[in-house]
Tab-separated table of C-alpha atoms (C1' of nucleotides) in Angstrom:
chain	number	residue	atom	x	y	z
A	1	UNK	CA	-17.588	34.057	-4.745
A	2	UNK	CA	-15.461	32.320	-7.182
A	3	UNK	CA	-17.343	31.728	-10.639
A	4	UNK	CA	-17.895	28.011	-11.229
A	5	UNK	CA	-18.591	27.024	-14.079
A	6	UNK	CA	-16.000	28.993	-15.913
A	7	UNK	CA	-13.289	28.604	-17.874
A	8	UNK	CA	-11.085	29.353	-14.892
A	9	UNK	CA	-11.880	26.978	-11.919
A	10	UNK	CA	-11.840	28.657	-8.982
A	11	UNK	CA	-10.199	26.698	-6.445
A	12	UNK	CA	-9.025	23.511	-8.296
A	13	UNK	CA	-6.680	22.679	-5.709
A	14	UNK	CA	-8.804	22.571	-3.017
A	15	UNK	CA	-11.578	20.726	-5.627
A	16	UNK	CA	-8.217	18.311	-6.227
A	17	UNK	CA	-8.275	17.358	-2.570
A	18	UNK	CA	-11.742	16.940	-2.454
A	19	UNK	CA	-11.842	14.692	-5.896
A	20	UNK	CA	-9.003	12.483	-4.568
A	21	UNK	CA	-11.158	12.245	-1.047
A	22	UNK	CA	-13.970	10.656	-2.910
A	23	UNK	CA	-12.166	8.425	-4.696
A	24	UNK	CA	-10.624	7.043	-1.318
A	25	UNK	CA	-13.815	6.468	0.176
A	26	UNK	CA	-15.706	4.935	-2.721
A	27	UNK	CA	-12.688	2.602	-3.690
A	28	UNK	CA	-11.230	1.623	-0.318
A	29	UNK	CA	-8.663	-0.354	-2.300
A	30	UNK	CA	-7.438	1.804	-5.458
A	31	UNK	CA	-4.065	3.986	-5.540
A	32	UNK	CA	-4.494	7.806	-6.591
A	33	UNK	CA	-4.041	8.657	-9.822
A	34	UNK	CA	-3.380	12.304	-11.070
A	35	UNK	CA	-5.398	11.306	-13.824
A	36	UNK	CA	-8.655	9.850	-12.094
A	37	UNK	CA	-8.241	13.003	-9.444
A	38	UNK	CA	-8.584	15.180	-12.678
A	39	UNK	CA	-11.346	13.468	-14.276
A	40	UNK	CA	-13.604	13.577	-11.135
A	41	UNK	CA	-12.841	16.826	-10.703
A	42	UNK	CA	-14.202	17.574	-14.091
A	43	UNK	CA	-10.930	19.270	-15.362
A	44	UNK	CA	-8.678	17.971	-17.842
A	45	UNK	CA	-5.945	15.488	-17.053
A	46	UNK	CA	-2.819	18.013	-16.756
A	47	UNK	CA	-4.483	21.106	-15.263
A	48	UNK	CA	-3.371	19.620	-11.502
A	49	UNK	CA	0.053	20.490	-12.605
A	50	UNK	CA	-0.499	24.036	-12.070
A	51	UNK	CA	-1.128	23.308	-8.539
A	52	UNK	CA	0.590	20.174	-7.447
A	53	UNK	CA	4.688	19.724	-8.814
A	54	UNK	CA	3.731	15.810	-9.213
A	55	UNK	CA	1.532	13.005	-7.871
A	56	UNK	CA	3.528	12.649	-5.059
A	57	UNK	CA	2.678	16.285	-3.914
A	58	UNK	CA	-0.637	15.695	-4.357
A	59	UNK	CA	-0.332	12.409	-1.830
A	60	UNK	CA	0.811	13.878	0.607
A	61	UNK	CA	-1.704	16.933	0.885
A	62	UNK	CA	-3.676	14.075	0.773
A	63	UNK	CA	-2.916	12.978	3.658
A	64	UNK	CA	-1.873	15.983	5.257
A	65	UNK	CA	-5.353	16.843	4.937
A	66	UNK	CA	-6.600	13.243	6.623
A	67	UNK	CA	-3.748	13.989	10.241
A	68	UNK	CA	-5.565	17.442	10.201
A	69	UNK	CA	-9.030	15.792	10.085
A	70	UNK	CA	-7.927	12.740	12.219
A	71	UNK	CA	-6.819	15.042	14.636
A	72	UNK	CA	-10.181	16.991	15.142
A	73	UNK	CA	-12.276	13.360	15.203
A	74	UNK	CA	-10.137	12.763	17.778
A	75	UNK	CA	-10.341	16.850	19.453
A	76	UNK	CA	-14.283	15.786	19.215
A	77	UNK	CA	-13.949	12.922	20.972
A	78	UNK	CA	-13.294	14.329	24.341
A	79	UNK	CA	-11.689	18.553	24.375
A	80	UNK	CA	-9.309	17.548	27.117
A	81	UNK	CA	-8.961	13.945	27.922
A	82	UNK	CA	-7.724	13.705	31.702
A	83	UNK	CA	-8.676	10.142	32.732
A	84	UNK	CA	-8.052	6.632	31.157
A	85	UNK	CA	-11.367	7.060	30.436
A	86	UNK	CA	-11.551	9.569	28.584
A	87	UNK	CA	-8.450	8.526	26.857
A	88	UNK	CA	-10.181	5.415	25.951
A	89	UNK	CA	-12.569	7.462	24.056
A	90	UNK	CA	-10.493	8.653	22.078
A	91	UNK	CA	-8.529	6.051	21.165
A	92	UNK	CA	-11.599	4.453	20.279
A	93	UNK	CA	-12.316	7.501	17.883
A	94	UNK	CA	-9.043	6.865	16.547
A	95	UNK	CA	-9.915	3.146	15.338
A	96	UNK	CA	-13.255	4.267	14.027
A	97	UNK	CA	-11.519	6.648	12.300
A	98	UNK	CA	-9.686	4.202	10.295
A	99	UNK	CA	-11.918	2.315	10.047
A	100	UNK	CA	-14.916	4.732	8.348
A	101	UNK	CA	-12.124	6.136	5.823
A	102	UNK	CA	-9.869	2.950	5.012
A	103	UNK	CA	-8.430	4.516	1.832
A	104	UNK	CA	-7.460	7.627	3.513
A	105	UNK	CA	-5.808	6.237	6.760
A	106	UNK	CA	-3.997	3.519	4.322
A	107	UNK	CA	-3.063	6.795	2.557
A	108	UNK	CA	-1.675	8.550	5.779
A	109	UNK	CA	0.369	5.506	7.050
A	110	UNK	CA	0.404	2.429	5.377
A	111	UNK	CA	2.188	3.893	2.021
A	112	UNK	CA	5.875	4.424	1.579
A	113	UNK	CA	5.513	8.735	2.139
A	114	UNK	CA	7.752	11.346	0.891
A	115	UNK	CA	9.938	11.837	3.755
A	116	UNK	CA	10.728	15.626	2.595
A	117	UNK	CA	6.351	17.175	2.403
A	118	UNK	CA	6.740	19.659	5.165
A	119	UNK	CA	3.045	19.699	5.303
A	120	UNK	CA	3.029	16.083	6.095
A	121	UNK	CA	6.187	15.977	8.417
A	122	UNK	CA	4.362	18.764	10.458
A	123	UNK	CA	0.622	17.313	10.607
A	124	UNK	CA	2.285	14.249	11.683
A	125	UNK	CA	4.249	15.740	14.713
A	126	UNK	CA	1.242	17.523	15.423
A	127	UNK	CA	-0.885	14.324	15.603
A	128	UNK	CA	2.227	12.563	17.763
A	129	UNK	CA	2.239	15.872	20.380
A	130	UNK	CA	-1.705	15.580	20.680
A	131	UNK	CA	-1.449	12.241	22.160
A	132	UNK	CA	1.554	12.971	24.389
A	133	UNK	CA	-0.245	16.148	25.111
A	134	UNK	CA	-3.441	13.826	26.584
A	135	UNK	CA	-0.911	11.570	28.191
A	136	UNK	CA	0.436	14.250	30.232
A	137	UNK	CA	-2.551	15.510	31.619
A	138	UNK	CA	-3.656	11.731	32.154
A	139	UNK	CA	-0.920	10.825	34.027
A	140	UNK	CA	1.177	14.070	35.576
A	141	UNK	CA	4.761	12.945	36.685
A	142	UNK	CA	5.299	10.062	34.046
A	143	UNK	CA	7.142	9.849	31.092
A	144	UNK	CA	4.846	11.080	28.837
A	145	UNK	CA	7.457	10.394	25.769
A	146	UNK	CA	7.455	6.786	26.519
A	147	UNK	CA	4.110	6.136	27.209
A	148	UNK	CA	2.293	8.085	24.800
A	149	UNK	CA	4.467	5.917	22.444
A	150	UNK	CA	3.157	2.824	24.234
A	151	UNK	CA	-0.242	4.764	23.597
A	152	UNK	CA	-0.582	5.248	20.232
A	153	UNK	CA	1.411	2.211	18.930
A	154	UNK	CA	-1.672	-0.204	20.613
A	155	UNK	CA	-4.055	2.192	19.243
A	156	UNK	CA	-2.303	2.231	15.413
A	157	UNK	CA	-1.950	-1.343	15.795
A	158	UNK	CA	-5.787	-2.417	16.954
A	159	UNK	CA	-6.681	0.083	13.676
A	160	UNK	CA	-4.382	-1.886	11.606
A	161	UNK	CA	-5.218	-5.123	12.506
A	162	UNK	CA	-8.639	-4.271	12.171
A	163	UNK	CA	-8.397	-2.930	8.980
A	164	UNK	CA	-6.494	-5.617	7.601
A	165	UNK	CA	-9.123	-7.668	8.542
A	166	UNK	CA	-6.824	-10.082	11.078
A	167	UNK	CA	-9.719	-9.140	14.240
A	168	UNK	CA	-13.314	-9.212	15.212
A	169	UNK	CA	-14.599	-6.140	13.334
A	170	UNK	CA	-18.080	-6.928	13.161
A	171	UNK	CA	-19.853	-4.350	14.997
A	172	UNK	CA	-18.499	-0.665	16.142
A	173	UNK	CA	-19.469	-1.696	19.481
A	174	UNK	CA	-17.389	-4.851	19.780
A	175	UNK	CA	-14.246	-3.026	17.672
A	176	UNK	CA	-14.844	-0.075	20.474
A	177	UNK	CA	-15.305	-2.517	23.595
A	178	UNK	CA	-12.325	-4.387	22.298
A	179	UNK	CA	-9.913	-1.014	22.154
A	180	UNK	CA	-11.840	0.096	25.862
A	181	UNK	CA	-10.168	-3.081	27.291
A	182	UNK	CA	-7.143	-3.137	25.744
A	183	UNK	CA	-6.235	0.619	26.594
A	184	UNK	CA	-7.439	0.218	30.011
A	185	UNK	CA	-5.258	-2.769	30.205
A	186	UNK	CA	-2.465	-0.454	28.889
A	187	UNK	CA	-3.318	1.869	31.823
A	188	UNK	CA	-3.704	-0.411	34.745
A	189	UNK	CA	-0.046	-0.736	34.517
A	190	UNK	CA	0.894	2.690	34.462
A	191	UNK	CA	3.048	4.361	37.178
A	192	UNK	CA	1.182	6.579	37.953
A	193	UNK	CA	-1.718	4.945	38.038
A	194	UNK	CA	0.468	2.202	40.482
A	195	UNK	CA	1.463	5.206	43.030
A	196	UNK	CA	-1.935	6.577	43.237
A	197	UNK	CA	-3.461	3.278	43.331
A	198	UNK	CA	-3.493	3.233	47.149
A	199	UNK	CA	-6.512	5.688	46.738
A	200	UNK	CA	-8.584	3.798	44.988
A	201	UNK	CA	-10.221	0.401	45.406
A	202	UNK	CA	-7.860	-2.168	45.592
A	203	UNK	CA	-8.815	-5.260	43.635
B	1	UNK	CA	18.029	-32.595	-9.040
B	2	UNK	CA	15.922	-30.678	-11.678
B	3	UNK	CA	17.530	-29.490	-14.236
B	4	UNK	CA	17.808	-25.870	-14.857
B	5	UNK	CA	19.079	-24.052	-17.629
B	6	UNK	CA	16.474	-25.964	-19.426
B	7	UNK	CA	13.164	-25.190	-21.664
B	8	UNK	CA	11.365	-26.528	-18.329
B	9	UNK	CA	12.272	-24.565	-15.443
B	10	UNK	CA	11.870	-27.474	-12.733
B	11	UNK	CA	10.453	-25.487	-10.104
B	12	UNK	CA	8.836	-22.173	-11.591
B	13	UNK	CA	6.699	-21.673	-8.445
B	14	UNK	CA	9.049	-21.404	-6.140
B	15	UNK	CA	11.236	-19.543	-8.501
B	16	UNK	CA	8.861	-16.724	-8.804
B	17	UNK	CA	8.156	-16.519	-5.035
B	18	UNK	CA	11.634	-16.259	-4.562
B	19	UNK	CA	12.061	-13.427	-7.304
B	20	UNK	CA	9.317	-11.695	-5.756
B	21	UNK	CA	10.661	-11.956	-2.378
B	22	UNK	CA	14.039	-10.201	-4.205
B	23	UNK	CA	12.157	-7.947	-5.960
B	24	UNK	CA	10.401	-6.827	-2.305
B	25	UNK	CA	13.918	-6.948	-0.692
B	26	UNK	CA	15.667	-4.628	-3.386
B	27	UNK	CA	12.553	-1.836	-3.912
B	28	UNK	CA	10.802	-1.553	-0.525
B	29	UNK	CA	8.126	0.216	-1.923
B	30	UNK	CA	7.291	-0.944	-5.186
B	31	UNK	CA	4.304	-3.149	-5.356
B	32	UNK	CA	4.762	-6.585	-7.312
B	33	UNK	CA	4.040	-7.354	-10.776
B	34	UNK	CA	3.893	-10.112	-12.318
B	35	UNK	CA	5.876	-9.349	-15.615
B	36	UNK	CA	8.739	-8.155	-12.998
B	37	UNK	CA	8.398	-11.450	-11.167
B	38	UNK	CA	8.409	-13.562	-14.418
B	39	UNK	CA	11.236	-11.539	-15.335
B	40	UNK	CA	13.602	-11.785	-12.793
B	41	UNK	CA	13.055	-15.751	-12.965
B	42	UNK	CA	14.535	-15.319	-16.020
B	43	UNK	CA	10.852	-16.511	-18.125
B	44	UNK	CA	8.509	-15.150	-20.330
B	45	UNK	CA	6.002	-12.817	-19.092
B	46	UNK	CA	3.142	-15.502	-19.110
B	47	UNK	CA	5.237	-18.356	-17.860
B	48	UNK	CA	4.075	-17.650	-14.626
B	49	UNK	CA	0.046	-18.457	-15.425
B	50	UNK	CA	1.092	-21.670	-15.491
B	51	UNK	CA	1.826	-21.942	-11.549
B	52	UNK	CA	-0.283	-18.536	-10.544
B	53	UNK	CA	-4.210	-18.096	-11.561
B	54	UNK	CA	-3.247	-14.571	-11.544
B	55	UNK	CA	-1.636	-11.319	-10.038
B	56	UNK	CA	-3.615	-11.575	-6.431
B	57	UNK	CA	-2.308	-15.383	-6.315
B	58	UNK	CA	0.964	-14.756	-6.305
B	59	UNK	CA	1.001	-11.788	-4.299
B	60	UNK	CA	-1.387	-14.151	-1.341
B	61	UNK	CA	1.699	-16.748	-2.014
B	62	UNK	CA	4.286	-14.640	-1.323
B	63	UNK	CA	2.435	-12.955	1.962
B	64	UNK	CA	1.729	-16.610	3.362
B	65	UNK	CA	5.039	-17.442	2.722
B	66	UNK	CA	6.056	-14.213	4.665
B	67	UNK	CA	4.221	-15.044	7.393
B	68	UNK	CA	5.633	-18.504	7.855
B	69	UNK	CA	9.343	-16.772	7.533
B	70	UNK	CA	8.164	-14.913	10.444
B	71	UNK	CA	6.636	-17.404	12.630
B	72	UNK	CA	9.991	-19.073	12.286
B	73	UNK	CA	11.977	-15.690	13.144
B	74	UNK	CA	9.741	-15.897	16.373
B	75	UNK	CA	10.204	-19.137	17.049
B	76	UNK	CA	13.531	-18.799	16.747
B	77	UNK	CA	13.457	-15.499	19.644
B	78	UNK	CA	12.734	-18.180	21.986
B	79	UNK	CA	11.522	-21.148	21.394
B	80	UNK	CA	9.087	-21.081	24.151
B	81	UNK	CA	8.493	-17.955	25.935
B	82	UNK	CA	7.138	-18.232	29.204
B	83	UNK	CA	8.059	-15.075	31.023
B	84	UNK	CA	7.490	-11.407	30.511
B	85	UNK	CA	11.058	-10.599	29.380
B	86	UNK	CA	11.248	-13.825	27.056
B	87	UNK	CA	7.712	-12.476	25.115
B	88	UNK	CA	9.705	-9.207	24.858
B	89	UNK	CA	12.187	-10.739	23.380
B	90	UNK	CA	9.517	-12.028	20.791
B	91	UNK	CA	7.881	-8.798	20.573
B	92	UNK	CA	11.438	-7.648	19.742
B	93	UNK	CA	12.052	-9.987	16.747
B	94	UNK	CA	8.404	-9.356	15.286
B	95	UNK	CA	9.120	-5.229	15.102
B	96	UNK	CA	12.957	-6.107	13.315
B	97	UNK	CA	11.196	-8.318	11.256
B	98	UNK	CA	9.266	-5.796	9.622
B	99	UNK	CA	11.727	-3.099	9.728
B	100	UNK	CA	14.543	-5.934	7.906
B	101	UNK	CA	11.574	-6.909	5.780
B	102	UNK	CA	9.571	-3.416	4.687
B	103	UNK	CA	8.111	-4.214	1.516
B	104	UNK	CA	7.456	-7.525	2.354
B	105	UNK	CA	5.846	-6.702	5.605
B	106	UNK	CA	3.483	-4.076	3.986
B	107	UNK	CA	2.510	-7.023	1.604
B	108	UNK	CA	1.628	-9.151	4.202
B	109	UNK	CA	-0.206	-6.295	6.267
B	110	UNK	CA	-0.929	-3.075	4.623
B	111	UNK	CA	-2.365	-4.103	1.147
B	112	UNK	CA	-6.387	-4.650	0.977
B	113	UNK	CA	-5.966	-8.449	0.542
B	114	UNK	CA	-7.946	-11.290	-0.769
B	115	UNK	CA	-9.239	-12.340	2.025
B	116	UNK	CA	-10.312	-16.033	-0.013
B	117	UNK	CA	-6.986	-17.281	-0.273
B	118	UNK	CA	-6.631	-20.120	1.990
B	119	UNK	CA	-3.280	-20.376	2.192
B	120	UNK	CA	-3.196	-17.181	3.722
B	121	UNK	CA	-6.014	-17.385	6.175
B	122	UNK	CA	-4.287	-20.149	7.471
B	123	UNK	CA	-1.356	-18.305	7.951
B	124	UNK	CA	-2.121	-15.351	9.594
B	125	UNK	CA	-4.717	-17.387	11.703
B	126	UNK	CA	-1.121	-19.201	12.906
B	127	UNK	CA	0.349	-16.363	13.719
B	128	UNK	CA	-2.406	-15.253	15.498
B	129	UNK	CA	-2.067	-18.274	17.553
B	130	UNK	CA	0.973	-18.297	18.128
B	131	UNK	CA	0.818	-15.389	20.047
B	132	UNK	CA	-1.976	-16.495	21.838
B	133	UNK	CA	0.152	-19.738	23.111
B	134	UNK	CA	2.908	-17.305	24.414
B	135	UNK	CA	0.596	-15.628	26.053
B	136	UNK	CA	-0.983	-18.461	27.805
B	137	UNK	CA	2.054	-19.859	28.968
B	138	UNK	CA	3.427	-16.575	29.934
B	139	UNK	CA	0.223	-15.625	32.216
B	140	UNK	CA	-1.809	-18.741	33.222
B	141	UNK	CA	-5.576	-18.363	33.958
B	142	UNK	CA	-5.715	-14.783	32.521
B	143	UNK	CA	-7.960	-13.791	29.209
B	144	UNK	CA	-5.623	-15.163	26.998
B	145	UNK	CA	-7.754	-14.402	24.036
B	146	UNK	CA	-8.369	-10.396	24.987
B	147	UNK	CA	-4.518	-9.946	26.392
B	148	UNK	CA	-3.141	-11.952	23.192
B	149	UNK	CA	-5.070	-9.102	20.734
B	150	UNK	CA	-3.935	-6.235	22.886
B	151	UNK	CA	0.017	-7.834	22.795
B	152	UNK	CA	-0.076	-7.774	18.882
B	153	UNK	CA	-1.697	-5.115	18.548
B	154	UNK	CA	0.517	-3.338	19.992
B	155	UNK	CA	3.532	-5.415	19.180
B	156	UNK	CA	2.201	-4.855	15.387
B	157	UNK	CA	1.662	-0.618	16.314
B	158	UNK	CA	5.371	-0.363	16.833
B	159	UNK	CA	6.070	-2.045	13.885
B	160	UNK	CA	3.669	0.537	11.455
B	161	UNK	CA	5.232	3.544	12.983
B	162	UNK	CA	8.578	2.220	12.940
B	163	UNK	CA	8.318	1.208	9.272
B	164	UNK	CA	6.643	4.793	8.428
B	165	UNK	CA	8.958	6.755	10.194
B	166	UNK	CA	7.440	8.104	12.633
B	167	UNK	CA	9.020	6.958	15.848
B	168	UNK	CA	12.914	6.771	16.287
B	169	UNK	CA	14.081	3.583	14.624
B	170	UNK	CA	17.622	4.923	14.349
B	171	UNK	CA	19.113	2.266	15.569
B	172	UNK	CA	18.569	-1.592	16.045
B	173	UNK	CA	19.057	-1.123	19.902
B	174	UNK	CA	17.235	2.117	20.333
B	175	UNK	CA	14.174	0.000	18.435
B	176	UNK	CA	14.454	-2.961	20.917
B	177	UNK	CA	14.650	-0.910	23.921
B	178	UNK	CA	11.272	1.120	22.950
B	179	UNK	CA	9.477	-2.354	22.373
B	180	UNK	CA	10.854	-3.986	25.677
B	181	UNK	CA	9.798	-0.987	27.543
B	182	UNK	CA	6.266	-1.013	25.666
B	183	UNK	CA	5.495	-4.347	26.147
B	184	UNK	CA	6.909	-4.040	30.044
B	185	UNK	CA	4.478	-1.377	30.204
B	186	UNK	CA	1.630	-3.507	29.463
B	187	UNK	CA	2.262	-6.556	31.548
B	188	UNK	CA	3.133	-5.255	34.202
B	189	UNK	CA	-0.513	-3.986	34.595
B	190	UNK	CA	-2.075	-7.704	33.294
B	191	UNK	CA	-4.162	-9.478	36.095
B	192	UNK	CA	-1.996	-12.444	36.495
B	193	UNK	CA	0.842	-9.969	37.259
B	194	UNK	CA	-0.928	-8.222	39.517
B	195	UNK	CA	-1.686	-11.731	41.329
B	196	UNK	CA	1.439	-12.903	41.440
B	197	UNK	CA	2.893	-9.501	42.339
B	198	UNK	CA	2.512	-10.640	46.049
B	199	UNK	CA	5.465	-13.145	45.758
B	200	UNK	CA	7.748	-10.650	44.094
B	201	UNK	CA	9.548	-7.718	45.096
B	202	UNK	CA	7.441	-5.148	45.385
B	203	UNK	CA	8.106	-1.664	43.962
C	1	DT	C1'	-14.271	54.350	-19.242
C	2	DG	C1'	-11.595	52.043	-22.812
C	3	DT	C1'	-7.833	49.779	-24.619
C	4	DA	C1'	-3.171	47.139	-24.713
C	5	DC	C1'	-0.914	43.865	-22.757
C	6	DA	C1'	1.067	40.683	-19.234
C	7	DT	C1'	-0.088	36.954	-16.512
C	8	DC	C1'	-2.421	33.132	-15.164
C	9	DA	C1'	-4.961	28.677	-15.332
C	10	DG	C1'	-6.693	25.981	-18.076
C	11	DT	C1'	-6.745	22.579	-22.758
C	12	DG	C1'	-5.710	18.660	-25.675
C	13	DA	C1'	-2.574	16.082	-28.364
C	14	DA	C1'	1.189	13.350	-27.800
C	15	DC	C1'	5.174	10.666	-25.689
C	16	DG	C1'	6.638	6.308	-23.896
C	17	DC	C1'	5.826	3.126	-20.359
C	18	DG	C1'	4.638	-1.124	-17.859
C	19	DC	C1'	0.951	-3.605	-16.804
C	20	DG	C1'	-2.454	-7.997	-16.709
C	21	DT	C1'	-4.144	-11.164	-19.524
C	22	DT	C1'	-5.474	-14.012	-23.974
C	23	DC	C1'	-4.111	-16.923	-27.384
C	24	DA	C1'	-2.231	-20.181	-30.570
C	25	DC	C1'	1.975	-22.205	-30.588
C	26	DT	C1'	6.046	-25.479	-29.658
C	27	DG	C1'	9.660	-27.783	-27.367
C	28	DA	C1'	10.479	-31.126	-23.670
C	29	DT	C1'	9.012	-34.903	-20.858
C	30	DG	C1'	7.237	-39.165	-19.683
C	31	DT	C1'	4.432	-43.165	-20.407
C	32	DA	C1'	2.381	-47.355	-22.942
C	33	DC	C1'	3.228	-50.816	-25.795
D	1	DT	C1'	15.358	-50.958	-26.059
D	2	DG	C1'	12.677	-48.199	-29.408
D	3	DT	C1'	8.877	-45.768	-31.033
D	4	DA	C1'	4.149	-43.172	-30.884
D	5	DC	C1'	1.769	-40.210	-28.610
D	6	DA	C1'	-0.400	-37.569	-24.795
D	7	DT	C1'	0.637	-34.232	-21.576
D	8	DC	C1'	2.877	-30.599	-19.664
D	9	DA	C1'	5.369	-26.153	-19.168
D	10	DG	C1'	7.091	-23.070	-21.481
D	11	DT	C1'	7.184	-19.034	-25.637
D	12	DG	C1'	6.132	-14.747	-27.987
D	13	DA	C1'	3.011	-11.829	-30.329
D	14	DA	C1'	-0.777	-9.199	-29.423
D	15	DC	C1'	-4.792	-6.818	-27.045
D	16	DG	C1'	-6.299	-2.768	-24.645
D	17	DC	C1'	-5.541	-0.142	-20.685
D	18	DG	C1'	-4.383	3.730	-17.565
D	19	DC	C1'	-0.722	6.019	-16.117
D	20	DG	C1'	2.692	10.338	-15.345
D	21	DT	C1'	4.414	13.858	-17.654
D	22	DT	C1'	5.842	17.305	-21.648
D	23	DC	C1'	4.553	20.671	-24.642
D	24	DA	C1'	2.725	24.332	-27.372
D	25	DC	C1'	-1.464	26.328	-27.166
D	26	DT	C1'	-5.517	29.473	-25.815
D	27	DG	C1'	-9.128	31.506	-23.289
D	28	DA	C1'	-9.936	34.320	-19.150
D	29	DT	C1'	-8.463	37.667	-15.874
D	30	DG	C1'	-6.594	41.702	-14.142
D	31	DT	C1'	-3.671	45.708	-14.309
D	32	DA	C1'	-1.465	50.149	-16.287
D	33	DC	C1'	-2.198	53.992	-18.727
DNA sequence: TGTACATCAGTGAACGCGCGTTCACTGATGTAC
DNA sequence: TGTACATCAGTGAACGCGCGTTCACTGATGTAC
């Protein structure tokens, strides 16, 4: 067990994340600061530096940390999405995602990123081979590449808009029914779905 | 003809959007002050109170006036889309919009806004609109309002993750081609499509 | 087990900065007579 | 056409602020003998 408490902190860079986290959800609309991050972490304002090079580093483990978490919302959504269905779900998870943590998904995507955080290159690769991972077990013998693009650029967008306030976000229901219909919409028009439609109801 | 070079400006309001629109243009991702805005236009640092109540005034002026530029970039796609390929080619000039205009797109779209300004309700409500017009025209007796949310949305999707880097926007015509094929994606599956699909070639 | 010492992770003062906003002001403009 | 005056649109000094970052420092920890 690491001492709290103490002089010596423990784990101040995990207790950095965790500061900065709480000061994205209660202020949806503030910027980080180093400086506030130290203060709620009860530390003094340049005692980050001995874990993060600048505020920029400490951005994007930021929002390294908020792909990783996106990515298991999503994981609990559905383990192993294999019908337009099931991929609904999840991209309804991913709205409600954004929308619960504003500050944080404004923090993975909306903000001009350092290009060069390996951490965040990777977590964001990983998030972008998830979804063409559930669009290949969805739909076997499409293009995956292009359609899980198609994918997650309607689901980014319907989180964006909402977030920015430009749609119906009244209820988690209606924001959820709302991304149901417009995925399956997505989905009708698959070609996959086309060839196998034959073996389904027509209509 | 005002004139300039004088202790009155002659039109300091529309000096100071345009400095922050060159402000916008020149650092993508700075955010706008208003001491860099009064500077550029070449006036004291309070000049600007004069036309602006404050800060969040300016910066709603300079996002409505964004999204006017941009209802007139679509406009100018085609003046009056009425077939999938034409919307595409409006879904086309909405993603190079934002990727010729970063900084100004993330002003219109990725900044917590004040959602009181008028002038900017009014805008985006336009835009939204708009859209919804194309896609009336474009597919008669379908659910113009659901189908017109899903179209931006993802329309406005490829636009985030362009801008962010996270999709291949490495050149102009590899950009196009990925929101032509998106967009394709999606209509082909709308109802009206699938109506009409009778008295096309099949396949 | 005890001591000397290197290393590590903090502190706190200080730097220079740009910011939004206020205030009393003044120069320019335009209108009434 | 000329003058008096109200109004308007600027100026510039000043405020208090929080920020990122540097620096020399010091207290705590752990290791070698």
């Amino acid at each position: 067990m690491p001492p709290t408490g103490t002089y010596h902190h423990g784990d101040l860079r995990a207790a950095c994340l965790q500061a900065a986290r709480e000061l994205l959800e209660e202020d949806g609309s503030a910027g980080l600061s180093l400086r506030a991050v130290a203060r709620r972490a009860g530390v003094s304002a340049t005692a980050p530096y001995r874990h993060y090079a600048d505020r920029e580093a400490l951005v994007s483990a930021v929002a390294a940390e908020g792909y990783r978490e996106l990515a298991g919302h999503l994981a609990a959504a559905h383990p192993a999405p294999s019908t337009p269905g099931e991929l609904a779900d999840v991209a309804v998870a991913y709205v409600r995602f954004a929308l619960e943590h504003p500050a944080l998904f404004r923090a993975m995507f909306a903000e001009p990123c350092d290009p060069t955080s390996e951490e965040r290159v990777a977590a964001t690769a990983a998030i972008s081979e998830y979804v063409r991972g559930i669009v290949r077990a969805t739909f076997p013998g499409v293009d995956a590449e292009a359609l899980s693009t198609t994918v997650w650029a309607l689901v980014h967008g319907l989180a964006f808009l909402h977030l920015d306030g430009k749609l119906d976000a009244s209820s988690p229901e209606v924001v959820a029914a709302q991304v149901r219909s417009a995925v399956h919409a997505l989905f009708n028009a698959s070609p996959a779905m086309a060839q196998s439609a034959t073996a389904r109801t027509a209509g």
